[in-house]
């Protein structure tokens, strides 16, 4: 355990020394300070105040809902006009959606980019052979390194999301705790994509290739997310290939969509994208550990 | 044959390593059925030209590289068992400590990875930094260190867990002459403390000075091993160095002074000093002390000034070059180009 913690500590110290953690911390701080300023603007304050003053704490009606085709005003069973409005819930969720999707995408991309030197440093000749000569199993050594990276991403995303959540919640008085689920979601999806980085780096000793493959997975997942629209347009063979890729590769963007849905109504239509992504990560990490235990350094 | 008992610090049996793979243009036989053993408390030197397999052997012993076949044991445990590394220290060639760490920080970090307790780290770290002459740089970042300082820190790091066996790959690389002397003294002290030292070095003069036993590797095979005395012995006799005034007749006087009554083979080399005197070296073959004294008397009587007398032997470097050259010549004769008749146990 002491060696495992030592390995984590070394990863932390390296990230700190490379000013990566500091850079991400500063960027995160700037992000939520800017959000605080934005929420303090007169127009936003005014909107929030208006919602409250109108006496609709959570549902402030403003405009009648019309049928999209006929344009007629829609009424409920009792004949009352159905109105859509600026509700505090929707207002909070709108900001959350914006912040969390930014945190999700940029957090992963910047996180991958920032941790690349860490991976190349870990596997560098002269460093790795010294580490491997210590009385610690290769599995434990790699676990320690990975845990350090995951922990950093978890702490930074916790800092960003919690800070944003606190700013919005205090400002609006609406406390939606399920929004905090964005923290483990971001961490888990970063870990899934990072599995590609570490495994390719171990297999080919090329961090550049690893980064390209990781970003490639994210890019492809954006296309795979449109499965329902694309597959009907393809031949049977290519449709099957597409569907297979959909099930094999991480569903990065679908998980983001699921997270947004969770943020908006607290429910999740399907956990499959997250589960299949985690399975992908588990398999790729297993390959990475296998190679790390087998290969010569 | 290698002794596999726990009394030996290092034992390898028919150790073979073949590097191959789809990315390689050709298969490389880095080690070929290598069997050696190193006793506890020895300073063992591993010699060989570039590509002989020295670093591969070291890496296999430390489980950094996996053997293709054969077995390697450290202190009685197979090297694939990570616990075998709990009693070893290692200084890799071209090691790279994280540059952001301080000297003391590096010792703490690698101490933790070696499962050394905090209290032991604090007790030993300062003592080791002092021992390798880095006390003044205790809190300086490694990125400001010279190559020699890095080597000293590497040695301190390797000693932090108080290992029974120390593996050092080119420990004096980049170290100045005074530093080399200090490292040699340190290694001698460690041997006196009962530690086994496995030394991989290109500096044969240093190996000759501190190693109890050496092995010469060539193309992955062990071609010679033994004590320094065993390897450098082979010729008995003396080399007499003398000077004479550069009056044009020194050579004549030397020739007339050479004993004719003694049936001893000898050879004379003249090296002109460029000043007012000439210098000669007379290498005389097997002789008794009485015969040596007769030589001295006759040379002195001829007005020649003796400046040095030393026993005739070959240096480890000469022996090394001879051994490798002979082996290459023999390999050239062999139709397959493969070395035959090697691989004797140490």
Coordinates of C-alpha atoms in Angstrom, one line a residue:
Chain A
X1 CA 0.0 0.0 0.0
X2 CA 2.9 2.3 0.9
X3 CA 4.4 1.8 -2.5
X4 CA 1.1 2.2 -4.3
X5 CA 0.6 5.5 -2.5
X6 CA 4.1 6.5 -3.3
X7 CA 3.4 5.9 -7.0
X8 CA 0.2 8.1 -6.8
X9 CA 2.2 10.8 -5.0
X10 CA 4.9 10.8 -7.6
X11 CA 2.2 11.3 -10.3
X12 CA 0.7 14.1 -8.4
X13 CA 4.0 15.8 -7.8
X14 CA 4.9 15.5 -11.4
X15 CA 1.6 17.1 -12.5
X16 CA 2.1 19.8 -10.0
X17 CA 5.7 20.4 -11.1
X18 CA 4.7 20.5 -14.7
X19 CA 2.3 23.3 -13.8
X20 CA -0.4 21.3 -15.4
X21 CA -2.5 21.1 -12.3
X22 CA -1.9 24.7 -11.6
X23 CA -2.9 25.7 -15.1
X24 CA -6.1 23.7 -15.0
X25 CA -6.9 25.0 -11.6
X26 CA -6.5 28.6 -12.8
X27 CA -8.6 27.9 -15.9
X28 CA -11.3 26.3 -13.8
X29 CA -11.3 29.2 -11.3
X30 CA -11.5 31.7 -14.1
X31 CA -14.4 29.8 -15.6
X32 CA -16.6 29.9 -12.5
X33 CA -15.6 33.4 -11.6
X34 CA -16.7 34.5 -15.0
X35 CA -19.9 32.6 -14.5
X36 CA -20.4 34.4 -11.1
X37 CA -19.9 37.7 -12.9
X38 CA -22.4 36.7 -15.6
X39 CA -25.0 35.9 -13.1
X40 CA -24.5 39.2 -11.4
X41 CA -25.2 41.2 -14.6
X42 CA -28.3 43.4 -14.3
X43 CA -30.1 41.7 -17.1
X44 CA -29.6 38.3 -15.5
X45 CA -30.4 39.6 -12.0
X46 CA -33.4 41.2 -13.5
X47 CA -34.6 38.0 -15.1
X48 CA -34.2 36.1 -11.9
X49 CA -36.0 38.8 -9.9
X50 CA -38.8 39.0 -12.5
X51 CA -39.4 35.3 -12.2
X52 CA -39.6 35.6 -8.4
X53 CA -41.7 38.9 -8.4
X54 CA -44.3 37.4 -10.7
X55 CA -45.0 35.0 -7.9
X56 CA -44.1 31.9 -9.9
X57 CA -41.2 30.5 -7.9
X58 CA -40.5 27.8 -10.3
X59 CA -42.8 28.2 -13.2
X60 CA -43.1 31.8 -14.5
X61 CA -45.5 31.9 -17.5
X62 CA -44.7 34.3 -20.2
X63 CA -46.0 33.1 -23.6
X64 CA -48.8 30.9 -24.8
X65 CA -47.8 27.6 -26.4
X66 CA -48.9 27.3 -30.0
X67 CA -49.4 24.3 -32.3
X68 CA -46.4 24.1 -34.6
X69 CA -48.4 23.3 -37.7
X70 CA -51.6 25.4 -37.3
X71 CA -50.2 28.1 -35.1
X72 CA -53.3 27.9 -32.9
X73 CA -53.0 28.4 -29.1
X74 CA -53.1 25.2 -27.2
X75 CA -55.4 24.8 -24.2
X76 CA -55.6 22.2 -21.5
X77 CA -58.6 20.0 -20.7
X78 CA -60.1 22.7 -18.6
X79 CA -59.8 25.2 -21.4
X80 CA -56.9 27.2 -19.9
X81 CA -54.1 28.4 -22.1
X82 CA -50.9 26.4 -21.7
X83 CA -48.0 28.7 -21.3
X84 CA -44.3 28.2 -21.6
X85 CA -42.1 30.4 -19.5
X86 CA -38.8 31.3 -18.0
X87 CA -38.7 29.1 -15.0
X88 CA -35.9 29.1 -12.5
X89 CA -35.5 25.4 -13.0
X90 CA -35.1 25.9 -16.8
X91 CA -32.8 28.8 -16.2
X92 CA -30.6 26.9 -13.9
X93 CA -30.6 23.9 -16.2
X94 CA -29.7 26.0 -19.2
X95 CA -26.6 27.3 -17.5
X96 CA -25.8 23.9 -16.2
X97 CA -26.1 22.3 -19.6
X98 CA -23.8 24.9 -21.0
X99 CA -21.2 24.7 -18.3
X100 CA -21.3 20.9 -18.0
X101 CA -21.1 20.2 -21.7
X102 CA -18.1 22.6 -21.9
X103 CA -16.5 20.9 -18.8
X104 CA -17.2 17.5 -20.3
X105 CA -15.6 18.1 -23.7
X106 CA -12.9 20.5 -22.9
X107 CA -12.1 18.7 -19.6
X108 CA -11.5 15.5 -21.5
X109 CA -9.6 17.0 -24.4
X110 CA -7.4 19.3 -22.2
X111 CA -7.0 16.5 -19.6
X112 CA -5.7 14.1 -22.3
X113 CA -3.4 16.7 -23.7
X114 CA -2.1 17.7 -20.2
X115 CA -1.5 14.1 -19.1
X116 CA 0.5 13.1 -22.2
X117 CA 3.9 14.2 -20.9
X118 CA 3.1 12.3 -17.7
X119 CA 2.7 9.1 -19.7
X120 CA 5.7 9.6 -21.9
X121 CA 7.7 10.5 -18.7
X122 CA 6.5 7.3 -16.9
X123 CA 7.6 5.1 -19.8
X124 CA 10.8 6.9 -20.6
X125 CA 14.0 4.8 -20.6
X126 CA 16.0 5.5 -17.5
X127 CA 12.8 6.2 -15.5
X128 CA 10.7 3.1 -16.1
X129 CA 13.6 0.7 -15.6
X130 CA 14.4 2.3 -12.3
X131 CA 10.7 2.0 -11.3
X132 CA 10.5 -1.6 -12.4
X133 CA 13.6 -2.5 -10.4
X134 CA 11.7 -1.6 -7.2
X135 CA 10.0 -4.3 -5.1
X136 CA 6.6 -3.5 -6.5
X137 CA 4.6 -5.6 -9.0
X138 CA 4.2 -4.1 -12.4
X139 CA 0.4 -4.2 -12.0
X140 CA 0.5 -2.2 -8.8
X141 CA 3.0 0.3 -10.3
X142 CA 0.7 0.9 -13.3
X143 CA -2.4 1.1 -11.0
X144 CA -0.6 3.7 -8.9
X145 CA 0.2 5.8 -12.0
X146 CA -3.3 5.5 -13.4
X147 CA -4.9 6.3 -10.0
X148 CA -2.9 9.4 -9.8
X149 CA -4.1 10.6 -13.2
X150 CA -7.7 9.7 -12.5
X151 CA -7.6 11.3 -9.1
X152 CA -6.3 14.6 -10.5
X153 CA -9.1 14.7 -13.1
X154 CA -11.6 13.8 -10.4
X155 CA -10.4 16.6 -8.1
X156 CA -10.3 19.2 -10.9
X157 CA -13.8 18.3 -12.3
X158 CA -15.1 18.3 -8.7
X159 CA -13.7 21.7 -8.1
X160 CA -15.2 23.1 -11.3
X161 CA -18.6 21.4 -11.1
X162 CA -19.1 22.0 -7.4
X163 CA -18.1 25.6 -7.7
X164 CA -20.4 26.2 -10.6
X165 CA -23.2 24.3 -8.9
X166 CA -22.7 26.4 -5.7
X167 CA -22.7 29.7 -7.5
X168 CA -25.8 28.9 -9.4
X169 CA -27.6 27.4 -6.5
X170 CA -26.9 30.2 -4.1
X171 CA -27.8 32.7 -6.8
X172 CA -31.1 31.1 -7.7
X173 CA -32.0 29.2 -4.6
X174 CA -32.6 26.1 -6.6
X175 CA -30.5 23.2 -5.4
X176 CA -30.4 20.3 -7.8
X177 CA -28.1 17.8 -6.3
X178 CA -28.3 15.3 -9.1
X179 CA -26.2 17.8 -11.2
X180 CA -23.2 16.7 -9.2
X181 CA -23.4 13.4 -11.0
X182 CA -21.5 15.2 -13.7
X183 CA -18.4 14.8 -11.6
X184 CA -18.2 11.0 -11.7
X185 CA -19.4 11.0 -15.3
X186 CA -16.7 13.3 -16.5
X187 CA -14.1 11.3 -14.5
X188 CA -15.3 8.0 -15.8
X189 CA -15.4 9.1 -19.4
X190 CA -12.0 10.6 -19.1
X191 CA -10.7 7.3 -17.7
X192 CA -12.3 5.4 -20.6
X193 CA -10.6 7.6 -23.2
X194 CA -7.4 7.6 -21.2
X195 CA -7.4 3.7 -21.5
X196 CA -6.6 4.2 -25.2
X197 CA -3.7 6.6 -24.4
X198 CA -2.0 4.3 -21.8
X199 CA -2.5 1.1 -23.8
X200 CA -1.3 2.5 -27.1
X201 CA 1.7 4.2 -25.3
X202 CA 2.7 0.9 -23.8
X203 CA 2.2 -1.1 -27.0
X204 CA 4.0 1.3 -29.4
X205 CA 6.0 3.6 -27.1
X206 CA 4.4 6.5 -29.0
X207 CA 2.5 9.0 -27.1
X208 CA 1.7 10.9 -30.3
X209 CA 0.0 7.9 -31.8
X210 CA -1.8 7.4 -28.5
X211 CA -3.2 10.9 -28.5
X212 CA -4.3 10.6 -32.1
X213 CA -6.1 7.4 -31.3
X214 CA -7.8 8.8 -28.3
X215 CA -9.0 11.9 -30.1
X216 CA -10.0 9.6 -32.9
X217 CA -12.3 7.7 -30.6
X218 CA -14.0 10.9 -29.5
X219 CA -14.4 12.0 -33.1
X220 CA -15.8 8.7 -34.2
X221 CA -18.2 8.6 -31.3
X222 CA -19.8 11.9 -32.6
X223 CA -20.6 10.0 -35.8
X224 CA -21.7 6.9 -34.0
X225 CA -24.1 8.9 -31.9
X226 CA -26.1 9.5 -35.1
X227 CA -26.6 5.7 -35.5
X228 CA -30.4 5.9 -35.9
X229 CA -30.1 8.4 -38.8
X230 CA -27.1 6.9 -40.5
X231 CA -27.7 3.1 -40.4
X232 CA -30.9 3.2 -42.5
X233 CA -29.0 4.9 -45.2
X234 CA -26.3 2.2 -45.4
X235 CA -26.2 -1.2 -47.1
X236 CA -26.8 -4.2 -44.9
X237 CA -23.1 -4.9 -44.7
X238 CA -22.0 -1.4 -43.9
X239 CA -24.9 -1.0 -41.6
X240 CA -23.8 -4.0 -39.6
X241 CA -20.2 -2.6 -39.5
X242 CA -21.5 0.7 -38.2
X243 CA -23.6 -0.9 -35.5
X244 CA -20.7 -3.2 -34.5
X245 CA -18.5 -0.1 -34.1
X246 CA -21.3 1.6 -32.2
X247 CA -21.3 -1.3 -29.7
X248 CA -17.6 -1.7 -29.4
X249 CA -16.3 1.9 -29.3
X250 CA -17.0 4.3 -26.4
X251 CA -20.2 6.3 -26.8
X252 CA -18.7 9.5 -25.7
X253 CA -21.2 12.0 -27.0
X254 CA -24.2 9.8 -26.1
X255 CA -23.0 9.8 -22.6
X256 CA -22.9 13.6 -22.7
X257 CA -26.4 13.7 -24.0
X258 CA -27.5 11.4 -21.2
X259 CA -25.8 13.6 -18.7
X260 CA -27.7 16.6 -20.1
X261 CA -30.9 14.7 -19.8
X262 CA -30.1 13.8 -16.3
X263 CA -29.5 17.5 -15.6
X264 CA -32.7 18.6 -17.1
X265 CA -35.3 16.1 -15.7
X266 CA -33.3 13.9 -13.3
X267 CA -33.9 10.8 -15.4
X268 CA -31.9 8.7 -17.8
X269 CA -33.4 7.1 -20.9
X270 CA -30.7 4.5 -21.3
X271 CA -27.6 3.6 -19.4
X272 CA -26.3 1.6 -22.3
X273 CA -23.9 4.2 -23.7
X274 CA -22.2 4.6 -20.3
X275 CA -22.1 0.9 -19.6
X276 CA -20.7 0.0 -23.0
X277 CA -18.2 2.8 -22.7
X278 CA -17.1 1.5 -19.4
X279 CA -16.8 -2.0 -20.8
X280 CA -14.7 -0.7 -23.6
X281 CA -12.4 1.0 -21.0
X282 CA -12.2 -2.2 -18.9
X283 CA -11.2 -4.3 -21.9
X284 CA -8.6 -1.7 -23.2
X285 CA -7.1 -1.3 -19.7
X286 CA -6.9 -5.1 -19.4
X287 CA -4.9 -5.2 -22.6
X288 CA -2.8 -2.4 -21.3
X289 CA -2.0 -4.2 -18.1
X290 CA -1.3 -7.4 -20.0
X291 CA 1.2 -5.7 -22.2
X292 CA 2.8 -3.7 -19.4
X293 CA 3.3 -7.0 -17.5
X294 CA 4.7 -8.8 -20.6
X295 CA 6.9 -6.3 -22.5
X296 CA 10.6 -5.5 -22.1
X297 CA 11.6 -2.0 -21.2
Chain B
X1 CA 27.6 -25.1 -13.9
X2 CA 26.0 -22.4 -11.8
X3 CA 25.3 -22.9 -8.2
X4 CA 21.6 -22.3 -7.5
X5 CA 21.9 -22.3 -3.8
X6 CA 20.9 -19.3 -1.8
X7 CA 24.5 -18.8 -0.8
X8 CA 25.0 -17.2 -4.2
X9 CA 23.8 -13.6 -4.7
X10 CA 23.2 -14.0 -8.4
X11 CA 22.8 -17.2 -10.4
X12 CA 21.8 -17.6 -14.0
X13 CA 21.3 -20.9 -15.7
X14 CA 21.3 -21.2 -19.5
X15 CA 19.9 -17.7 -19.7
X16 CA 18.8 -16.8 -23.3
X17 CA 17.3 -13.6 -24.6
X18 CA 16.2 -13.2 -28.2
X19 CA 14.8 -9.9 -29.3
X20 CA 12.4 -10.4 -32.1
X21 CA 9.1 -9.0 -33.2
X22 CA 7.3 -7.6 -36.2
X23 CA 8.8 -4.2 -35.8
X24 CA 12.4 -5.6 -35.8
X25 CA 14.2 -6.1 -39.1
X26 CA 16.2 -9.0 -37.7
X27 CA 16.3 -11.3 -34.7
X28 CA 18.9 -10.4 -32.1
X29 CA 20.4 -13.0 -29.8
X30 CA 21.3 -10.8 -26.9
X31 CA 22.1 -13.6 -24.5
X32 CA 23.0 -17.2 -25.5
X33 CA 22.7 -19.9 -22.8
X34 CA 24.5 -17.7 -20.3
X35 CA 25.4 -19.3 -16.9
X36 CA 27.1 -17.3 -14.3
X37 CA 27.1 -17.1 -10.5
X38 CA 28.2 -14.3 -8.2
X39 CA 29.0 -15.1 -4.6
X40 CA 27.8 -12.9 -1.7
X41 CA 30.1 -10.2 -0.7
X42 CA 31.9 -10.0 -4.0
X43 CA 32.5 -7.1 -6.3
X44 CA 31.8 -8.7 -9.7
X45 CA 32.6 -6.8 -12.9
X46 CA 30.8 -7.5 -16.2
X47 CA 32.8 -6.6 -19.2
X48 CA 32.1 -6.8 -22.9
X49 CA 32.1 -4.7 -26.0
X50 CA 29.0 -2.7 -27.1
X51 CA 26.2 -5.1 -27.9
X52 CA 27.7 -8.0 -25.8
X53 CA 24.5 -8.3 -23.8
X54 CA 25.7 -6.7 -20.5
X55 CA 22.7 -4.4 -20.1
X56 CA 20.3 -7.1 -21.2
X57 CA 21.7 -9.4 -18.5
X58 CA 21.4 -6.6 -15.9
X59 CA 17.8 -5.9 -17.0
X60 CA 16.8 -9.5 -16.8
X61 CA 18.2 -9.8 -13.3
X62 CA 16.0 -6.8 -12.4
X63 CA 13.0 -8.1 -14.3
X64 CA 12.9 -5.1 -16.6
X65 CA 13.4 -7.5 -19.5
X66 CA 12.0 -11.0 -19.6
X67 CA 14.3 -13.9 -20.6
X68 CA 13.3 -16.0 -23.6
X69 CA 14.5 -19.1 -21.8
X70 CA 16.7 -20.2 -18.9
X71 CA 16.5 -19.1 -15.3
X72 CA 17.9 -16.2 -13.2
X73 CA 17.8 -16.1 -9.4
X74 CA 18.6 -13.3 -7.0
X75 CA 19.4 -14.3 -3.4
X76 CA 17.7 -17.6 -4.0
X77 CA 14.4 -16.2 -5.5
X78 CA 13.6 -16.3 -9.1
X79 CA 13.8 -12.8 -10.6
X80 CA 10.2 -12.9 -11.9
X81 CA 9.1 -12.8 -8.2
X82 CA 9.0 -9.0 -7.5
X83 CA 9.9 -9.7 -3.9
X84 CA 13.4 -10.7 -5.1
X85 CA 14.0 -7.0 -5.6
X86 CA 13.4 -6.0 -2.0
X87 CA 17.0 -6.5 -1.2
X88 CA 18.6 -5.0 -4.2
X89 CA 19.7 -1.5 -5.2
X90 CA 20.0 -0.4 -8.8
X91 CA 21.7 2.4 -10.6
X92 CA 20.7 2.3 -14.3
X93 CA 22.8 3.7 -17.1
X94 CA 21.5 7.1 -18.2
X95 CA 19.0 7.1 -15.4
X96 CA 16.5 10.0 -15.4
X97 CA 15.2 11.1 -12.1
X98 CA 12.2 13.4 -12.2
X99 CA 14.0 16.7 -12.7
X100 CA 11.5 18.6 -10.5
X101 CA 12.5 16.6 -7.4
X102 CA 15.1 17.8 -5.0
X103 CA 17.9 15.4 -4.0
X104 CA 16.2 14.6 -0.7
X105 CA 12.8 14.5 -2.5
X106 CA 14.1 11.9 -4.9
X107 CA 15.4 9.7 -2.1
X108 CA 12.1 10.0 -0.3
X109 CA 10.2 9.1 -3.4
X110 CA 12.3 6.1 -4.4
X111 CA 12.5 5.1 -0.7
X112 CA 8.7 4.9 -0.6
X113 CA 8.7 2.8 -3.8
X114 CA 11.3 0.5 -2.2
X115 CA 8.9 0.1 0.9
X116 CA 11.4 1.9 3.2
X117 CA 9.6 3.5 6.2
X118 CA 9.6 7.2 6.6
X119 CA 11.7 7.1 9.7
X120 CA 14.3 4.9 8.0
X121 CA 14.3 7.2 5.0
X122 CA 14.9 10.3 7.2
X123 CA 17.7 8.5 9.0
X124 CA 19.5 7.1 6.0
X125 CA 18.9 9.8 3.4
X126 CA 21.1 12.5 5.0
X127 CA 23.8 10.0 5.8
X128 CA 23.8 8.8 2.2
X129 CA 23.9 12.3 0.7
X130 CA 26.8 13.0 3.0
X131 CA 28.5 9.7 1.9
X132 CA 28.2 10.6 -1.8
X133 CA 29.2 14.2 -1.2
X134 CA 25.8 15.8 -2.0
X135 CA 24.9 17.2 1.5
X136 CA 25.3 20.8 0.2
X137 CA 22.8 20.1 -2.6
X138 CA 20.3 18.3 -0.4
X139 CA 17.4 20.7 -1.2
X140 CA 18.4 21.7 -4.7
X141 CA 16.4 20.5 -7.7
X142 CA 17.8 17.7 -9.7
X143 CA 17.5 19.7 -13.0
X144 CA 20.4 21.8 -11.8
X145 CA 22.6 18.8 -11.2
X146 CA 25.7 17.9 -13.3
X147 CA 26.1 14.4 -14.7
X148 CA 28.5 13.5 -12.0
X149 CA 26.1 14.8 -9.3
X150 CA 23.3 12.7 -10.9
X151 CA 25.5 9.6 -10.6
X152 CA 26.2 10.3 -7.0
X153 CA 22.5 10.8 -6.3
X154 CA 21.8 7.6 -8.2
X155 CA 24.2 5.7 -6.0
X156 CA 22.6 7.1 -2.9
X157 CA 19.2 6.1 -4.2
X158 CA 20.4 2.6 -4.9
X159 CA 21.7 2.3 -1.3
X160 CA 18.6 3.7 0.4
X161 CA 17.0 0.4 1.1
X162 CA 20.2 -1.0 2.5
X163 CA 20.4 -3.6 -0.2
X164 CA 22.3 -6.9 0.0
X165 CA 23.1 -6.7 -3.7
X166 CA 23.9 -3.6 -5.6
X167 CA 23.7 -3.4 -9.4
X168 CA 25.6 -0.5 -10.9
X169 CA 25.5 0.2 -14.6
X170 CA 28.4 2.6 -15.5
X171 CA 28.5 4.2 -12.0
X172 CA 31.4 6.5 -12.7
X173 CA 30.1 7.7 -16.1
X174 CA 30.5 11.5 -16.2
X175 CA 32.2 11.6 -12.8
X176 CA 35.5 13.5 -12.4
X177 CA 38.7 11.7 -11.3
X178 CA 38.3 12.7 -7.7
X179 CA 34.7 11.6 -7.7
X180 CA 35.7 8.3 -9.3
X181 CA 38.2 7.7 -6.5
X182 CA 35.5 8.5 -4.0
X183 CA 33.1 6.1 -5.6
X184 CA 35.7 3.3 -5.7
X185 CA 36.4 3.9 -2.0
X186 CA 32.7 3.8 -1.3
X187 CA 32.3 0.5 -3.2
X188 CA 35.2 -1.0 -1.3
X189 CA 33.6 0.0 2.0
X190 CA 30.3 -1.5 0.9
X191 CA 32.1 -4.8 0.1
X192 CA 33.7 -4.7 3.5
X193 CA 30.2 -4.4 4.9
X194 CA 29.3 -7.6 3.2
X195 CA 27.4 -6.3 0.2
X196 CA 27.5 -7.9 -3.2
X197 CA 28.2 -5.5 -6.0
X198 CA 27.5 -6.3 -9.6
X199 CA 29.3 -3.7 -11.7
X200 CA 28.9 -3.1 -15.4
X201 CA 31.6 -0.7 -16.7
X202 CA 33.5 0.2 -19.8
X203 CA 36.3 1.6 -17.6
X204 CA 38.5 -1.4 -17.4
X205 CA 41.2 0.3 -15.3
X206 CA 38.6 0.9 -12.7
X207 CA 37.2 -2.6 -12.9
X208 CA 40.7 -3.8 -12.4
X209 CA 41.2 -1.7 -9.3
X210 CA 38.0 -2.7 -7.4
X211 CA 36.6 -6.0 -8.7
X212 CA 37.3 -9.3 -7.1
X213 CA 36.1 -11.2 -10.1
X214 CA 35.2 -10.4 -13.7
X215 CA 33.4 -12.0 -16.6
X216 CA 33.8 -11.1 -20.2
X217 CA 30.7 -11.3 -22.4
X218 CA 30.9 -11.3 -26.1
X219 CA 27.9 -11.7 -28.5
X220 CA 25.7 -12.9 -25.6
X221 CA 28.1 -15.6 -24.4
X222 CA 30.4 -15.8 -21.5
X223 CA 33.9 -16.2 -22.9
X224 CA 36.1 -15.7 -19.9
X225 CA 35.7 -15.3 -16.1
X226 CA 37.9 -15.3 -13.1
X227 CA 39.7 -13.1 -10.6
X228 CA 41.7 -10.1 -11.9
X229 CA 44.9 -12.0 -11.0
X230 CA 43.8 -15.0 -13.0
X231 CA 43.0 -13.0 -16.0
X232 CA 46.0 -10.7 -16.0
X233 CA 48.5 -13.4 -15.1
X234 CA 50.1 -15.6 -17.7
X235 CA 53.5 -14.0 -18.1
X236 CA 56.1 -13.9 -15.3
X237 CA 59.1 -11.7 -15.2
X238 CA 60.0 -8.1 -14.7
X239 CA 60.1 -4.8 -16.6
X240 CA 63.2 -2.7 -15.8
X241 CA 63.0 1.0 -16.8
X242 CA 66.3 2.8 -16.9
X243 CA 67.8 6.0 -18.0
X244 CA 71.2 7.0 -19.5
X245 CA 72.8 10.2 -20.5
X246 CA 72.0 11.0 -24.1
X247 CA 75.6 10.9 -25.2
X248 CA 75.1 8.7 -28.3
X249 CA 76.7 5.7 -26.7
X250 CA 74.0 4.7 -24.3
X251 CA 72.6 2.0 -26.5
X252 CA 76.1 0.5 -26.9
X253 CA 76.7 0.5 -23.2
X254 CA 73.3 -1.1 -22.6
X255 CA 74.1 -3.9 -25.1
X256 CA 77.4 -4.6 -23.5
X257 CA 75.8 -4.6 -20.1
X258 CA 73.1 -7.1 -21.0
X259 CA 73.9 -10.4 -19.3
X260 CA 75.1 -13.0 -21.7
X261 CA 75.6 -15.7 -19.2
X262 CA 72.0 -15.8 -18.2
X263 CA 69.6 -17.8 -20.5
X264 CA 66.7 -15.5 -20.0
X265 CA 64.6 -14.1 -22.9
X266 CA 64.4 -10.4 -22.9
X267 CA 63.4 -7.5 -25.2
X268 CA 64.5 -3.9 -25.2
X269 CA 62.5 -0.8 -26.1
X270 CA 64.0 2.6 -26.4
X271 CA 62.0 5.8 -25.8
X272 CA 63.8 9.1 -26.3
X273 CA 62.9 11.6 -23.6
X274 CA 63.8 14.5 -25.8
X275 CA 66.0 15.9 -23.1
X276 CA 69.5 15.1 -22.0
X277 CA 68.7 11.4 -21.3
X278 CA 67.5 8.4 -23.1
X279 CA 65.0 6.0 -21.5
X280 CA 64.9 2.2 -22.1
X281 CA 62.6 -0.5 -20.9
X282 CA 63.9 -4.0 -20.6
X283 CA 61.3 -6.7 -20.3
X284 CA 62.8 -9.9 -19.0
X285 CA 61.2 -13.3 -18.9
X286 CA 60.9 -15.9 -16.2
X287 CA 63.7 -15.3 -13.7
X288 CA 64.6 -15.9 -10.1
X289 CA 65.3 -13.1 -7.7
X290 CA 69.0 -14.0 -7.9
X291 CA 69.0 -13.5 -11.6
X292 CA 67.1 -10.2 -11.3
X293 CA 69.7 -8.9 -8.9
X294 CA 72.4 -10.0 -11.3
X295 CA 70.7 -8.0 -14.1
X296 CA 70.5 -5.0 -11.8
X297 CA 74.2 -5.2 -10.9
X298 CA 75.3 -5.4 -14.5
X299 CA 73.1 -2.5 -15.6
X300 CA 74.3 -0.4 -12.7
X301 CA 78.0 -1.2 -13.4
X302 CA 77.4 -0.1 -17.0
X303 CA 76.5 3.4 -15.7
X304 CA 72.8 2.9 -16.4
X305 CA 70.4 4.5 -14.0
X306 CA 67.4 2.3 -13.0
X307 CA 64.2 4.3 -12.4
X308 CA 61.7 1.5 -11.9
X309 CA 61.3 -2.3 -11.6
X310 CA 57.9 -3.8 -11.8
X311 CA 56.5 -7.4 -12.2
X312 CA 55.6 -8.2 -15.8
X313 CA 51.9 -8.7 -16.4
X314 CA 49.3 -7.7 -18.8
X315 CA 46.6 -5.1 -18.0
X316 CA 43.0 -6.1 -17.9
X317 CA 42.4 -3.9 -20.9
X318 CA 45.1 -5.8 -22.9
X319 CA 43.6 -9.1 -21.8
X320 CA 40.1 -7.9 -22.7
X321 CA 41.2 -6.8 -26.2
X322 CA 43.2 -10.0 -26.7
X323 CA 40.2 -12.1 -25.7
X324 CA 37.7 -10.3 -27.9
X325 CA 40.0 -10.2 -30.9
X326 CA 40.9 -13.9 -30.5
X327 CA 37.2 -14.7 -30.3
X328 CA 36.4 -12.7 -33.3
X329 CA 39.2 -14.4 -35.3
X330 CA 37.9 -17.8 -34.3
X331 CA 34.4 -16.9 -35.1
X332 CA 35.5 -15.8 -38.6
X333 CA 37.0 -19.2 -39.1
X334 CA 33.8 -20.9 -38.1
X335 CA 31.7 -21.4 -41.2
X336 CA 28.5 -20.3 -39.5
X337 CA 30.1 -17.3 -37.9
X338 CA 28.9 -18.6 -34.6
X339 CA 31.2 -18.7 -31.6
X340 CA 31.8 -22.2 -30.4
X341 CA 33.2 -23.7 -27.2
X342 CA 32.1 -20.8 -25.0
X343 CA 29.7 -20.5 -22.1
X344 CA 31.7 -22.0 -19.3
X345 CA 30.3 -21.3 -15.9
X346 CA 32.0 -18.8 -13.7

